[in-house]
Amino acid sequence: MLMLIELVKAFGKNKLWEHIVVAVFPFIYLPLLSDEKDARYQDPTTIKRVKKGPVREWVDAILFAVVAATIIRTFLFEAYTIPTSSMEKSLLVGDFLFVSKMSYGPRLPNTPLSFPFVHHTMPFSETAKSYVEWIKWPYYRFPGLGKIQRNDAVVFNYPAGDTLSVRFQSNVSYYSLVREYGRNRVWSDERNFGKIIARPVDKRENYIKRCVGLPGDVIQITNGELSVNGQPNPTPGIIQYRYKVVTDGSTINPKTLEKYDITEGKTNAVYGEYTFWISEQVANQLRALPTIKEVSRITDPAGEWNPEIFPNSSDYPWNVDNFGPLEIPKAGQTVELNLKNLPLYERIIQTYEGNALQVQDSAILINGKPADHYTFKMNYYWMMGDNRHNSADSRYWGFVPEDHVVGKAVFVWLSLDKNKPLFGGKIRFSKSMRFVK
C-alpha cells in the first residue's frame, strides 16, 4: 500500500483523496493514471517533498491504519465472537476467536464500497446499510492453504439471509415467516415485520458450524446419530443433545449445574423434571447421583415431519433427529430433476446459481427451457452445530454454497462468561488461548 502511494507521488499526485483511491482501488486508479496525457514520472529522489501539517499527518496515519486493517480482515484473518450456544461445548458463548481467511483462500468482496469495521448495518441504526452497491464484484476466491475438511469449524454467510425482515433480522428467517404467515402479510404488514430487504452474500450474517458433509457425501441422521457415507461420523468436538432429567422430587442445586458445566436447561411443568442440553458424558455423571432417577435423551421419532426442516416438503418427512439420506451436490455433478426432488435443489438452481426457475403444467423450466436434468456450478457443504438440539443449521436451511464460505475458525484467544463478574471467574482461563478442534 505504501509503495502504491509513493508511486503516485512520483507522478505528482499528492492530494489526500488520490492516496485513498490508489490504496483502496489500485486496479482502477492506476490504469486511469496511465491514460492521463499530462502525467509524467519523476525520480523520487529529485521530488521536493510537500510539507504536511499536523492534521494531515494524523489523517494519513488514520488512513493507513484503516486501510491496513481492512486488507488484513479481508484477506488474512478476522476476529469474531461466538454469540449463540449452537457449538457448545466445543465453542462457548463469549469466545473470542480468530478466523483464517487463508485456510480456504480469501474471497474478493462482493461489495467493496463499505464503511470500515461494520458488517451490514451502520451503528445506532436498524436499517441504514453500511455498504453501497454501486460496484458489485462476482464471486472469486484466491488460492488458499487447503480445502475444507470434514469436521472443520467453518465460518460462513447465512444462506437463508438473502432476504430478511428488518424486525426479525436473521433471528427468524424470512422464509419461516412466509411459511407461517404467508407472503402477502409479511410484505404488507410493516408494523409487525418491518421492511423486507435483500443482502448480498458477503453482507449476510456470519455463522459458525462444523462441516460434517463435503461435496459428494451422503449424510443421514438416524435417531439423532449422524452418519456420513454409511459410517458413523466421529467429531473432535463435544456433542450435546437434549435430555430429560427426573429427580426424586428434590430440586437440583445450582452448584451441581456449575460443577457439571450445565448452562442450558429449563424446569418442566412436572415437579422434579428438567430438560437439559448436555453431552453423553455429563448424562452418565448425572445418572450416578443418588437423587437422579432418570436421564433419557429426547428424540423426535422417525416419520414425524417438522415443516421447518429442509426441504420443507411433506414428501420428505424429516426432523432434526431423523433426516435423509441426502447427497450433497458437487460442482460438475448432474442430477435428474422431477417434481418430487425439485424442493431439494430449487434454491441452488434459482438463488445460489442465478437461474430463472418455473413450474408450468407439471413441467420444470430453467431459463425458459424445459429441463429434466441439472448440472451444479458450485460445490456445496453440510454444516451442523455441535449442540445438536439447539442449533439452527443445515437441517433447517439446507446446503451451504462454496461462495458463502468465509474461513476456518482456528484459535480462541479469550473466553468470557457473561454471567460472572470481572473478578469472579468472568475470564475462562482454561478455555482461552487454545486452538479450535
XYZ file of C-alpha atoms in Angstrom:
437
model
C 0.000 0.000 0.000
C 2.811 2.433 0.868
C 4.516 1.523 -2.407
C 1.358 2.455 -4.301
C 1.149 5.823 -2.566
C 4.826 6.532 -3.232
C 4.306 5.533 -6.863
C 1.536 8.070 -7.462
C 3.554 10.709 -5.635
C 6.197 10.210 -8.333
C 3.525 11.292 -10.811
C 2.759 14.425 -8.810
C -0.336 13.068 -7.086
C -0.161 14.441 -3.541
C -3.803 15.025 -2.684
C -5.320 13.000 0.127
C -8.198 11.682 -1.972
C -5.742 10.444 -4.604
C -3.842 8.459 -1.969
C -7.086 6.988 -0.617
C -8.267 5.875 -4.047
C -4.957 4.269 -5.065
C -4.706 2.485 -1.704
C -8.204 1.013 -1.907
C -8.697 0.652 -5.682
C -5.249 0.445 -7.308
C -6.581 -1.687 -10.171
C -8.943 1.165 -11.100
C -6.810 4.225 -10.363
C -3.511 3.115 -11.922
C -4.973 2.347 -15.381
C -6.688 5.748 -15.320
C -3.403 7.381 -14.335
C -1.635 5.725 -17.251
C -4.126 7.345 -19.631
C -3.501 10.879 -18.352
C -1.650 12.830 -21.024
C -0.099 15.244 -18.527
C 1.151 12.551 -16.157
C 4.946 12.486 -16.026
C 7.126 10.248 -13.918
C 9.754 11.961 -11.770
C 12.698 10.412 -9.985
C 11.561 10.246 -6.332
C 14.996 11.443 -5.177
C 14.505 14.720 -7.059
C 10.946 15.410 -5.920
C 10.509 18.202 -3.428
C 8.529 16.779 -0.568
C 5.293 18.526 0.340
C 5.396 19.537 3.976
C 2.410 18.177 5.853
C 0.658 19.900 8.707
C -0.229 18.070 11.930
C -3.820 17.490 10.793
C -2.657 15.901 7.541
C -0.159 13.754 9.448
C -2.951 12.455 11.673
C -5.266 11.875 8.726
C -2.550 9.949 6.877
C -1.853 7.824 9.951
C -5.532 7.022 10.461
C -5.979 6.284 6.772
C -3.038 3.907 6.779
C -4.364 2.100 9.875
C -7.876 1.740 8.433
C -6.720 0.510 5.030
C -4.170 -1.884 6.534
C -6.736 -3.319 8.955
C -9.274 -3.694 6.145
C -6.786 -5.584 3.991
C -5.892 -7.871 6.916
C -9.581 -8.534 7.716
C -10.420 -9.215 4.092
C -7.505 -11.368 3.015
C -5.693 -12.777 6.084
C -7.729 -13.218 9.252
C -10.581 -11.641 11.160
C -11.711 -11.606 14.777
C -15.141 -12.999 15.666
C -17.152 -13.653 18.802
C -19.481 -16.586 19.489
C -22.984 -15.124 20.037
C -25.056 -18.304 20.489
C -24.767 -21.729 22.067
C -25.066 -23.747 18.847
C -21.469 -25.025 19.163
C -21.483 -25.688 22.923
C -19.353 -27.149 24.480
C -16.784 -27.067 21.693
C -17.081 -23.285 21.359
C -18.764 -21.247 24.071
C -20.870 -18.111 24.117
C -18.361 -15.356 24.811
C -15.437 -16.968 22.999
C -13.324 -14.525 21.001
C -11.600 -16.249 18.113
C -9.549 -15.679 15.006
C -10.858 -16.921 11.671
C -8.288 -17.653 8.985
C -9.187 -16.398 5.515
C -6.054 -18.045 4.097
C -7.072 -21.580 5.083
C -9.538 -21.925 2.188
C -8.492 -18.819 0.243
C -9.813 -15.273 0.765
C -12.812 -14.117 -1.243
C -12.967 -10.976 -3.311
C -15.650 -8.806 -1.621
C -18.992 -8.652 -3.435
C -19.500 -5.091 -2.177
C -16.091 -3.379 -1.907
C -17.534 0.050 -1.054
C -18.471 -0.221 2.615
C -17.977 1.532 5.942
C -14.850 0.206 7.724
C -15.213 -2.351 10.531
C -19.010 -2.609 10.141
C -20.656 -5.692 8.701
C -24.009 -4.803 7.136
C -25.750 -2.107 9.198
C -24.472 1.252 10.391
C -24.086 1.721 14.163
C -27.141 3.038 16.035
C -29.438 2.114 13.149
C -31.622 -0.844 12.227
C -31.974 -0.044 8.553
C -29.060 2.096 7.317
C -26.822 -0.083 5.157
C -23.083 0.081 5.804
C -22.347 -0.570 2.137
C -23.353 0.665 -1.285
C -23.897 -1.456 -4.362
C -22.612 0.959 -6.990
C -19.827 -1.542 -7.605
C -20.559 -5.275 -7.278
C -17.945 -7.903 -7.976
C -18.706 -11.521 -8.894
C -17.580 -14.383 -6.712
C -13.871 -15.101 -6.875
C -11.714 -16.952 -4.350
C -7.952 -16.625 -4.273
C -5.864 -19.784 -3.761
C -5.657 -20.856 -0.129
C -3.591 -23.133 2.063
C -6.002 -26.026 1.620
C -9.600 -27.134 1.225
C -12.417 -27.630 3.684
C -12.003 -30.902 5.544
C -14.746 -32.864 7.199
C -15.322 -31.678 10.803
C -13.617 -28.309 10.288
C -15.192 -25.462 12.275
C -16.202 -23.142 9.438
C -17.445 -19.552 9.386
C -19.827 -18.804 6.517
C -22.518 -16.369 5.461
C -26.038 -17.410 6.442
C -27.524 -18.979 3.273
C -31.125 -18.051 4.113
C -30.119 -14.435 4.757
C -30.538 -13.269 1.165
C -33.960 -11.868 2.082
C -34.980 -10.863 5.588
C -37.346 -8.909 7.772
C -35.719 -5.873 9.365
C -37.754 -6.518 12.511
C -36.543 -10.093 12.969
C -33.214 -9.899 11.113
C -31.689 -13.397 10.997
C -33.204 -14.483 14.325
C -36.241 -15.743 12.410
C -35.678 -16.362 8.731
C -37.820 -14.597 6.160
C -38.751 -17.979 4.690
C -40.029 -19.228 8.065
C -42.165 -16.102 8.381
C -43.603 -16.647 4.901
C -44.423 -20.274 5.686
C -46.192 -19.276 8.906
C -47.942 -16.034 7.935
C -47.998 -16.000 4.133
C -46.001 -13.854 1.743
C -48.653 -11.165 1.298
C -48.892 -10.401 5.010
C -45.125 -10.424 5.564
C -44.635 -7.904 2.762
C -47.633 -5.694 3.589
C -47.601 -5.677 7.411
C -44.628 -3.394 8.012
C -45.748 -2.672 11.574
C -45.157 -6.266 12.672
C -42.480 -7.395 10.248
C -40.659 -4.209 9.308
C -39.274 -3.674 5.841
C -38.263 -6.658 3.741
C -34.741 -6.206 2.430
C -32.160 -8.173 0.460
C -28.460 -8.555 1.195
C -25.521 -9.582 -0.996
C -23.653 -12.733 0.007
C -20.758 -11.035 1.819
C -23.111 -8.912 3.941
C -25.223 -11.744 5.293
C -24.834 -12.770 8.922
C -21.768 -14.805 9.821
C -22.483 -18.257 11.239
C -20.073 -20.821 12.633
C -20.809 -24.546 12.466
C -18.955 -27.778 11.909
C -18.704 -29.031 8.334
C -19.944 -32.613 8.589
C -20.593 -33.167 4.892
C -18.396 -32.458 1.862
C -19.429 -32.260 -1.813
C -20.491 -35.727 -2.950
C -21.011 -37.077 0.581
C -24.253 -38.777 1.594
C -25.412 -37.721 5.051
C -28.090 -39.330 7.192
C -29.326 -38.848 10.759
C -30.943 -41.810 12.485
C -32.330 -41.344 15.998
C -30.007 -38.390 16.465
C -26.852 -40.166 15.292
C -25.123 -38.724 12.230
C -23.579 -40.950 9.595
C -21.624 -39.910 6.507
C -21.370 -42.281 3.547
C -22.868 -45.016 5.688
C -20.335 -44.675 8.515
C -20.724 -43.006 11.943
C -19.173 -39.546 11.903
C -16.722 -39.057 14.789
C -16.203 -35.423 15.725
C -13.330 -33.740 17.564
C -15.832 -31.546 19.404
C -18.185 -32.236 22.301
C -21.660 -33.163 21.052
C -24.664 -32.146 23.143
C -28.229 -33.405 22.971
C -31.498 -32.673 24.753
C -32.135 -34.837 27.825
C -35.000 -35.301 30.240
C -33.751 -35.461 33.828
C -36.075 -36.662 36.607
C -35.201 -36.362 40.296
C -36.709 -37.987 43.384
C -38.677 -34.788 43.888
C -35.798 -32.679 45.113
C -34.540 -29.668 43.204
C -31.147 -29.705 41.536
C -28.675 -27.477 43.336
C -27.211 -24.656 41.176
C -23.762 -25.753 42.373
C -24.397 -29.151 40.773
C -25.168 -27.445 37.481
C -21.969 -25.419 37.770
C -19.926 -28.497 38.674
C -21.000 -30.310 35.507
C -20.935 -27.117 33.410
C -24.646 -27.295 32.596
C -25.522 -23.898 31.171
C -28.709 -24.629 29.214
C -31.852 -26.057 30.700
C -35.347 -25.475 31.979
C -37.700 -26.732 34.652
C -40.629 -28.690 33.239
C -44.257 -28.467 34.331
C -43.930 -31.821 36.129
C -42.365 -31.323 39.557
C -38.813 -32.657 39.758
C -38.430 -32.895 35.985
C -35.922 -30.904 33.946
C -34.753 -30.566 30.367
C -31.012 -30.076 29.884
C -28.800 -29.752 26.820
C -25.778 -31.839 27.786
C -23.239 -34.332 26.459
C -23.488 -38.102 26.914
C -20.594 -37.904 29.380
C -22.449 -35.438 31.599
C -25.621 -37.523 31.268
C -23.749 -40.530 32.678
C -22.403 -38.432 35.550
C -25.914 -37.290 36.429
C -27.174 -40.880 36.378
C -24.680 -41.676 39.122
C -26.171 -39.101 41.513
C -28.433 -40.593 44.218
C -31.199 -38.001 43.741
C -31.470 -38.604 39.986
C -33.996 -41.252 38.987
C -33.954 -40.930 35.192
C -31.774 -39.394 32.486
C -33.017 -40.060 28.947
C -32.311 -38.444 25.605
C -35.270 -36.770 23.910
C -35.502 -37.524 20.190
C -38.096 -36.806 17.542
C -39.397 -40.131 16.180
C -38.792 -41.167 12.581
C -41.581 -40.165 10.219
C -42.726 -37.228 12.359
C -42.446 -34.377 9.873
C -41.206 -30.987 11.001
C -42.193 -28.475 8.268
C -39.332 -26.168 9.327
C -36.791 -28.829 8.374
C -35.204 -28.727 4.914
C -36.545 -29.111 2.257
C -39.829 -28.055 3.912
C -41.819 -30.577 1.900
C -44.132 -33.333 3.137
C -42.549 -35.603 0.518
C -39.544 -35.606 2.856
C -40.985 -36.197 6.366
C -37.746 -35.397 8.175
C -36.912 -33.836 11.529
C -33.764 -32.908 13.481
C -33.207 -36.491 14.682
C -34.216 -38.454 11.605
C -33.077 -36.952 8.333
C -32.017 -38.189 4.921
C -30.278 -39.915 3.296
C -29.254 -36.894 1.240
C -26.388 -36.471 -1.214
C -24.531 -33.157 -1.097
C -24.109 -31.621 -4.573
C -20.667 -31.024 -6.050
C -19.539 -28.886 -8.965
C -19.987 -30.641 -12.315
C -22.397 -33.247 -10.957
C -25.585 -33.747 -12.973
C -28.828 -34.848 -11.320
C -32.174 -35.819 -12.724
C -34.897 -33.262 -11.998
C -38.512 -34.066 -11.263
C -41.305 -32.506 -9.238
C -40.539 -34.674 -6.209
C -36.844 -33.841 -5.838
C -37.154 -30.227 -7.024
C -37.589 -28.939 -3.418
C -34.081 -30.255 -2.689
C -32.466 -28.222 -5.438
C -34.691 -25.229 -6.200
C -32.719 -22.771 -4.030
C -29.482 -23.960 -5.601
C -30.841 -23.517 -9.115
C -32.633 -20.233 -8.539
C -30.952 -18.375 -5.667
C -27.379 -19.629 -5.404
C -26.657 -20.198 -9.100
C -28.835 -17.434 -10.533
C -31.207 -19.212 -12.891
C -34.852 -18.445 -13.635
C -36.894 -21.416 -12.388
C -40.563 -22.065 -13.105
C -43.013 -24.941 -12.986
C -45.717 -24.803 -15.660
C -48.221 -27.589 -16.257
C -46.023 -30.032 -14.299
C -43.028 -29.129 -16.472
C -39.824 -27.703 -14.975
C -38.445 -24.711 -16.865
C -34.936 -23.351 -16.292
C -34.275 -20.041 -18.025
C -37.433 -20.612 -20.045
C -36.417 -24.040 -21.360
C -37.767 -27.451 -20.290
C -35.294 -29.259 -18.038
C -35.188 -32.786 -16.681
C -31.531 -32.604 -15.586
C -29.348 -30.012 -13.896
C -25.554 -29.670 -13.597
C -24.282 -27.887 -10.498
C -21.880 -24.975 -10.944
C -20.561 -24.867 -7.367
C -19.592 -27.169 -4.536
C -21.883 -27.386 -1.518
C -21.383 -28.321 2.132
C -23.430 -29.536 5.080
C -22.950 -27.619 8.339
C -24.229 -28.635 11.773
C -23.782 -27.296 15.290
C -22.245 -29.488 17.978
C -25.203 -28.595 20.216
C -27.421 -30.800 18.099
C -30.796 -29.925 19.643
C -30.150 -26.196 19.958
C -28.620 -25.247 16.630
C -30.041 -23.567 13.536
C -28.023 -25.281 10.834
C -28.226 -27.102 7.505
C -31.075 -29.224 8.793
C -33.186 -26.064 8.619
C -31.854 -24.262 5.531
C -30.041 -26.905 3.539
C -26.805 -26.720 1.611
C -24.108 -24.081 2.098
C -22.654 -22.877 -1.248
C -18.897 -22.525 -1.600
C -19.221 -18.789 -2.299
C -20.695 -18.332 1.205
C -17.628 -19.778 2.966
C -15.696 -17.097 4.891
C -12.894 -19.010 6.589
C -11.773 -21.504 9.204
C -12.034 -20.926 12.952
C -8.522 -21.600 14.216
C -7.791 -20.028 17.605
C -9.679 -18.835 20.697
C -7.675 -16.022 22.274
C -10.159 -15.081 25.021
C -13.236 -16.638 26.603
C -15.605 -14.627 28.816
C -18.520 -15.840 30.927
C -21.243 -13.194 30.667
C -22.926 -14.452 33.852
C -19.950 -13.842 36.135
C -18.336 -10.640 37.446
C -14.970 -9.439 36.188
C -13.077 -10.607 39.267
C -15.290 -13.603 39.961
C -14.485 -16.004 37.169
C -15.554 -13.940 34.173
C -12.395 -14.836 32.266
C -12.402 -18.555 31.494
C -8.646 -19.071 31.521
C -8.907 -22.797 30.759
C -10.879 -22.004 27.600
C -8.675 -19.118 26.422
C -5.541 -19.302 24.277
C -6.465 -22.598 22.630
C -6.761 -23.949 19.121
C -10.206 -24.823 17.811
C -10.776 -28.552 17.456
